[in-house]
Coordinates of C-alpha atoms in Angstrom, one line a residue:
X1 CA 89.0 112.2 79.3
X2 CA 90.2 112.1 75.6
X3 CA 93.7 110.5 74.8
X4 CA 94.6 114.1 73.6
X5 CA 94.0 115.1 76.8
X6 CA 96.0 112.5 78.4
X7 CA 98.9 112.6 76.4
X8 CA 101.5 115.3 77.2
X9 CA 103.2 116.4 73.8
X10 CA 107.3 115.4 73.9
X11 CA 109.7 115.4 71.0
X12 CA 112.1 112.7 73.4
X13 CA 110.4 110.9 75.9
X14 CA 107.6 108.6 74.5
X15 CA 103.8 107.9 75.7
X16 CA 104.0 110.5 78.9
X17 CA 100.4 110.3 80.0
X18 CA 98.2 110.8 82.7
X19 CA 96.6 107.3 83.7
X20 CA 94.4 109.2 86.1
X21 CA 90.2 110.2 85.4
X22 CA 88.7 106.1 84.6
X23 CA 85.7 105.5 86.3
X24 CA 86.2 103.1 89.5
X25 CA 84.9 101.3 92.5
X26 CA 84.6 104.5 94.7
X27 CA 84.3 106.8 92.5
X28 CA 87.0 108.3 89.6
X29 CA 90.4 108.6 89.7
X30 CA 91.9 112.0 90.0
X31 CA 93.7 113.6 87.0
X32 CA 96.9 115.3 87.1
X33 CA 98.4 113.0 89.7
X34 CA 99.2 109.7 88.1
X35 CA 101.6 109.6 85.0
X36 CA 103.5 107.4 83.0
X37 CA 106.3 107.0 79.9
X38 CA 109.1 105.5 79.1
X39 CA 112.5 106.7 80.0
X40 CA 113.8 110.4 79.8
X41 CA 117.1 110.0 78.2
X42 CA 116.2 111.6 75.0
X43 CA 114.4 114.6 76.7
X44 CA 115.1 118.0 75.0
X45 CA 115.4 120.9 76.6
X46 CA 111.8 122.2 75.8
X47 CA 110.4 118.5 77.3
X48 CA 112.5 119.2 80.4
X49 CA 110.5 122.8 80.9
X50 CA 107.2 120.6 80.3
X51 CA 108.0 117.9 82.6
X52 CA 108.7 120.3 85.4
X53 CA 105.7 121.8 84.9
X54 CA 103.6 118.8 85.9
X55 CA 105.5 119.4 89.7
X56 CA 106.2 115.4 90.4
X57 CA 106.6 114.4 93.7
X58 CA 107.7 110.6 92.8
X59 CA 109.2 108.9 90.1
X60 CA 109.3 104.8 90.5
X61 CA 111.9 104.1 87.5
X62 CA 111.0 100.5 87.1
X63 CA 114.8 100.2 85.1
X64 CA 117.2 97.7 86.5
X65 CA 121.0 99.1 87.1
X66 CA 122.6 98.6 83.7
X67 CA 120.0 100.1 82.0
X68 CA 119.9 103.5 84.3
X69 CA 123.7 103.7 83.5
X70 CA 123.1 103.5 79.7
X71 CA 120.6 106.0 79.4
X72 CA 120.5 107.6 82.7
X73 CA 117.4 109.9 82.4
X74 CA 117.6 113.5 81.7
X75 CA 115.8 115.4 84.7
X76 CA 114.8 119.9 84.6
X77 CA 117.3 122.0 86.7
X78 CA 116.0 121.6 90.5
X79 CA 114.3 118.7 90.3
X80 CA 113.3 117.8 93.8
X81 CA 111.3 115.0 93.4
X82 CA 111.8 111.2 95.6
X83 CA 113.5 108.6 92.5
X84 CA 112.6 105.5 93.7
X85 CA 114.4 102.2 91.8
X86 CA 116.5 99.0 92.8
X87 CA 119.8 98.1 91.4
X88 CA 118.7 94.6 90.9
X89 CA 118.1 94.6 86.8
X90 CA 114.5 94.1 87.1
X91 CA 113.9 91.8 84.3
X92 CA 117.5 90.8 83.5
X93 CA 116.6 93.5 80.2
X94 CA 113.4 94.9 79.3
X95 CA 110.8 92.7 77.9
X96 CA 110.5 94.1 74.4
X97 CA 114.8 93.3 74.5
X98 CA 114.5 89.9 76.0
X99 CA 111.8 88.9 73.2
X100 CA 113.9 90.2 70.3
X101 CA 117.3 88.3 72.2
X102 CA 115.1 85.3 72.0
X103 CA 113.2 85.8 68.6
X104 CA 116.4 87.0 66.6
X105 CA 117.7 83.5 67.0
X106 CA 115.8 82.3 64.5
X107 CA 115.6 85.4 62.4
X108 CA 111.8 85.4 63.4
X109 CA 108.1 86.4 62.0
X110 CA 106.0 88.7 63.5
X111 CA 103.9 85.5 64.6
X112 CA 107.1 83.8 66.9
X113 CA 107.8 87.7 67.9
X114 CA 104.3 87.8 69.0
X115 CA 104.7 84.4 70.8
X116 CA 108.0 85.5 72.3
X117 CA 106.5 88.4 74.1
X118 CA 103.5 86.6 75.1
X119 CA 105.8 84.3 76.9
X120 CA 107.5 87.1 78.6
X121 CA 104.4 88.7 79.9
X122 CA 103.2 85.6 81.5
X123 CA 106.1 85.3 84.0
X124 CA 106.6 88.7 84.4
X125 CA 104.8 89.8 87.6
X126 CA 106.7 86.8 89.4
X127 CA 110.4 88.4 88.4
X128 CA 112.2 88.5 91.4
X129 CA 113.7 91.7 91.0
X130 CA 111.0 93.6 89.7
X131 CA 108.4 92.2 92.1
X132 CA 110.1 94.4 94.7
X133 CA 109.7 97.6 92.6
X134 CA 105.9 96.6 92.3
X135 CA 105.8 96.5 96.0
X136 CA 107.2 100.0 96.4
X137 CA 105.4 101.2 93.1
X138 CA 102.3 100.7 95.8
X139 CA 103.7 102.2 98.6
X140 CA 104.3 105.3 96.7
X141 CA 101.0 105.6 95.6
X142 CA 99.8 105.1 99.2
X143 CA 102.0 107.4 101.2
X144 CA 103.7 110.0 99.2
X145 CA 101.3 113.0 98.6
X146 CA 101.7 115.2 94.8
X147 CA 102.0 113.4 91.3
X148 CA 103.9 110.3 90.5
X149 CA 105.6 108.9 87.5
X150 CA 106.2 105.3 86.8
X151 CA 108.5 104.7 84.1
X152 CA 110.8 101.7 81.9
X153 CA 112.5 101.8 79.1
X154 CA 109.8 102.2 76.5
X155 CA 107.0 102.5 79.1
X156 CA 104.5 100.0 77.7
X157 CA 105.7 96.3 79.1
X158 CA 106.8 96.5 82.6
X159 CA 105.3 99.8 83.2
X160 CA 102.1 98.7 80.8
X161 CA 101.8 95.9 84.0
X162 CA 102.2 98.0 87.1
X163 CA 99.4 100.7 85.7
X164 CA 96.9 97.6 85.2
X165 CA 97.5 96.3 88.5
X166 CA 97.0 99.4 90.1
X167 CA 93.9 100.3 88.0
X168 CA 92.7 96.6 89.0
X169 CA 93.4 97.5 92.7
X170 CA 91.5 100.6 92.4
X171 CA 88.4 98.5 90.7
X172 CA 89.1 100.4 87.3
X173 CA 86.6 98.4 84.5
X174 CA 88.4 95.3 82.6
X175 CA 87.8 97.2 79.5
X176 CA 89.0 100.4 80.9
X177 CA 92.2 99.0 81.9
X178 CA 92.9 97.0 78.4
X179 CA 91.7 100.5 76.9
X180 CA 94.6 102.5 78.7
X181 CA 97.2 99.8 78.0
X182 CA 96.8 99.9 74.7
X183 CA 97.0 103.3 74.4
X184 CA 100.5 103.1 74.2
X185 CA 100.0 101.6 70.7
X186 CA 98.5 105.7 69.3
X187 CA 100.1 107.9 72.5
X188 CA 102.0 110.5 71.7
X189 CA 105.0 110.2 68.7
X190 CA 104.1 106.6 68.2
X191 CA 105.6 106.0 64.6
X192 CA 108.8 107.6 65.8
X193 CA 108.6 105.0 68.9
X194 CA 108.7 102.1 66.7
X195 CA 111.3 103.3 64.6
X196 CA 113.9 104.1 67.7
X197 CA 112.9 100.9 68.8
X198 CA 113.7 99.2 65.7
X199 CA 117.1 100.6 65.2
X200 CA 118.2 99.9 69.1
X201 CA 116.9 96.1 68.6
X202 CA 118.8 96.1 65.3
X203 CA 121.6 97.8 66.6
X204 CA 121.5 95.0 69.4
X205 CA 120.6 91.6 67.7
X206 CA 121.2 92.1 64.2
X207 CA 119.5 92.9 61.3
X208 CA 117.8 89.7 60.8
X209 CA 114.6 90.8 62.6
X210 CA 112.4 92.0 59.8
X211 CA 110.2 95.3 59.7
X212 CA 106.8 93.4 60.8
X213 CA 108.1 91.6 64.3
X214 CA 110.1 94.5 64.9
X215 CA 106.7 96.6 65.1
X216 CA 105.4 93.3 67.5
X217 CA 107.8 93.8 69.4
X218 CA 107.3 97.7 70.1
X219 CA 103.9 98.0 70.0
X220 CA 101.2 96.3 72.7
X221 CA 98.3 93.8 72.3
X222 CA 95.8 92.5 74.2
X223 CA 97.2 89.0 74.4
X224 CA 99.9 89.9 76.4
X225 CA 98.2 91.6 78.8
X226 CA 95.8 88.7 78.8
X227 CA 99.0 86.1 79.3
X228 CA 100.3 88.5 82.2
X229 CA 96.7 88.2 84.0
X230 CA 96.1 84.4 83.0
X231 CA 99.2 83.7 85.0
X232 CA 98.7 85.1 87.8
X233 CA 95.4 83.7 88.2
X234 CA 96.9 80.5 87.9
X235 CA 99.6 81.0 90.1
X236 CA 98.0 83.7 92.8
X237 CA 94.5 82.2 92.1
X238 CA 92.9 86.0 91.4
X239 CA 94.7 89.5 91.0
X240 CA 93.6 90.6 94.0
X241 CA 95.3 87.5 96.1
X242 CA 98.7 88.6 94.1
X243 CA 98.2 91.9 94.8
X244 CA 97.4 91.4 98.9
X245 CA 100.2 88.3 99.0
X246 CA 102.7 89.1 96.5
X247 CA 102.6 93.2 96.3
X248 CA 101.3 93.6 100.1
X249 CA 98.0 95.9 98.8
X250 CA 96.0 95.2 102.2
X251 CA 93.0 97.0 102.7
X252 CA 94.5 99.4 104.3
X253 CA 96.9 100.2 101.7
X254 CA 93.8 100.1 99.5
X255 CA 92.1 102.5 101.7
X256 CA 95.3 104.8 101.9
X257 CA 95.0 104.5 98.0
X258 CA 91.6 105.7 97.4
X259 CA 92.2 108.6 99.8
X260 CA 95.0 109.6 97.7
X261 CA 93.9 109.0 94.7
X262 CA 90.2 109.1 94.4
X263 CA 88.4 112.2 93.7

């Protein structure tokens, strides 16, 4: 499955994308069922008709409270699917935020930017707020039939880490899963991603943060994801002990998973 076909075409809501179709350990994932992006507060009217179109069933907004109140998402007249999401703030703010709180300190390079976030993702699937949200991200998958979004606030940290641990439950290939994360990097309006990102960082920390850690902090590399799987190695001792201890993703979870989700 090309990225082209992946990627559904918005003008407001960034990297909307089937995660669906990898190759993985019984067989393929299904297409048309799994999507993810980053929040719909932006949506237009015409992304509003397109999103109801793709007839979700779920939506598992990994947002904590303050950020739902200031952007709540847009949704299309009669939208019917279950919004799942805790009022807990999930990661105090999202991690591309916390990064630049942290970086613009020090008026930073794209190197301590880069570090910043690296540090972020390394603790991240240990949050105690957003752990829960994992949990039911799982659950969702498992038990409630028709397609699902998972969404953040720019859809590529917190949801970038769900989509790999579900793709690693589901036995997806290492280099398929570091393939689909990085994807956010090209999905979609990617240029006009960065730049909304930029001026809501700027608008939020200051100006100090130049042009080049400012595009660190909005786009993805594989050294984050890396940091976020290192540590739970270390901590879990394997990602599929996190996922059975930490996330409850039993075998029969997993089983309920590839009966869902497994074409």
């Amino acid at each position: 499955m090309s990225e082209a076909g992946r990627v559904l075409p918005l003008e407001g809501v960034h990297n909307f994308r089937d995660y669906g179709g990898y190759p993985c350990a019984g067989g393929r994932l299904k297409t048309g069922l799994l999507f993810r992006s980053a929040q719909h507060h932006g949506a237009t009217e015409g992304d509003l008709a397109r999103i109801a179109g793709v007839g979700l069933a779920s939506v598992i907004d990994l947002r904590g409270g303050r950020e739902r109140d200031k952007a709540p998402c847009r949704r299309p007249e009669g939208f019917a699917a279950q919004i799942f999401f805790v009022d807990e703030d999930t990661t105090g703010i999202a991690p591309h935020m916390q990064a630049a709180r942290d970086a613009a300190r020090a008026a930073p390079s794209a190197d301590q930017a880069r570090a910043a976030m690296t540090r972020g993702y390394a603790g991240m699937a240990y949050r105690p707020h957003l752990m829960p949200m994992l949990r039911r991200y799982f659950a969702v998958l498992a038990e409630v039939p028709g397609p699902s979004l998972i969404h953040c606030m720019a859809g590529k940290d917190r949801t970038g880490l769900a989509v790999a641990l579900f793709h690693a439950a589901m036995g997806v290939h290492r280099d398929d899963i570091m393939a689909d994360y990085l994807m956010t990097n090209s999905a979609g309006h990617a240029e006009e991603r960065i730049a909304a990102g930029a001026a809501h960082v700027r608008a939020s920390y200051g100006g100090a943060i130049d042009d080049a850690a400012v595009r660190v902090l909005m786009m993805v590399e594989p050294a984050y994801l890396d940091a976020a799987f290192a540590a739970i190695d270390e901590r879990s001792g394997s990602v599929d002990a996190y996922l059975r201890e930490e996330l409850g993703v039993t075998d029969a979870v997993r089983q309920s998973l590839a009966a869902r989700q497994i074409g």
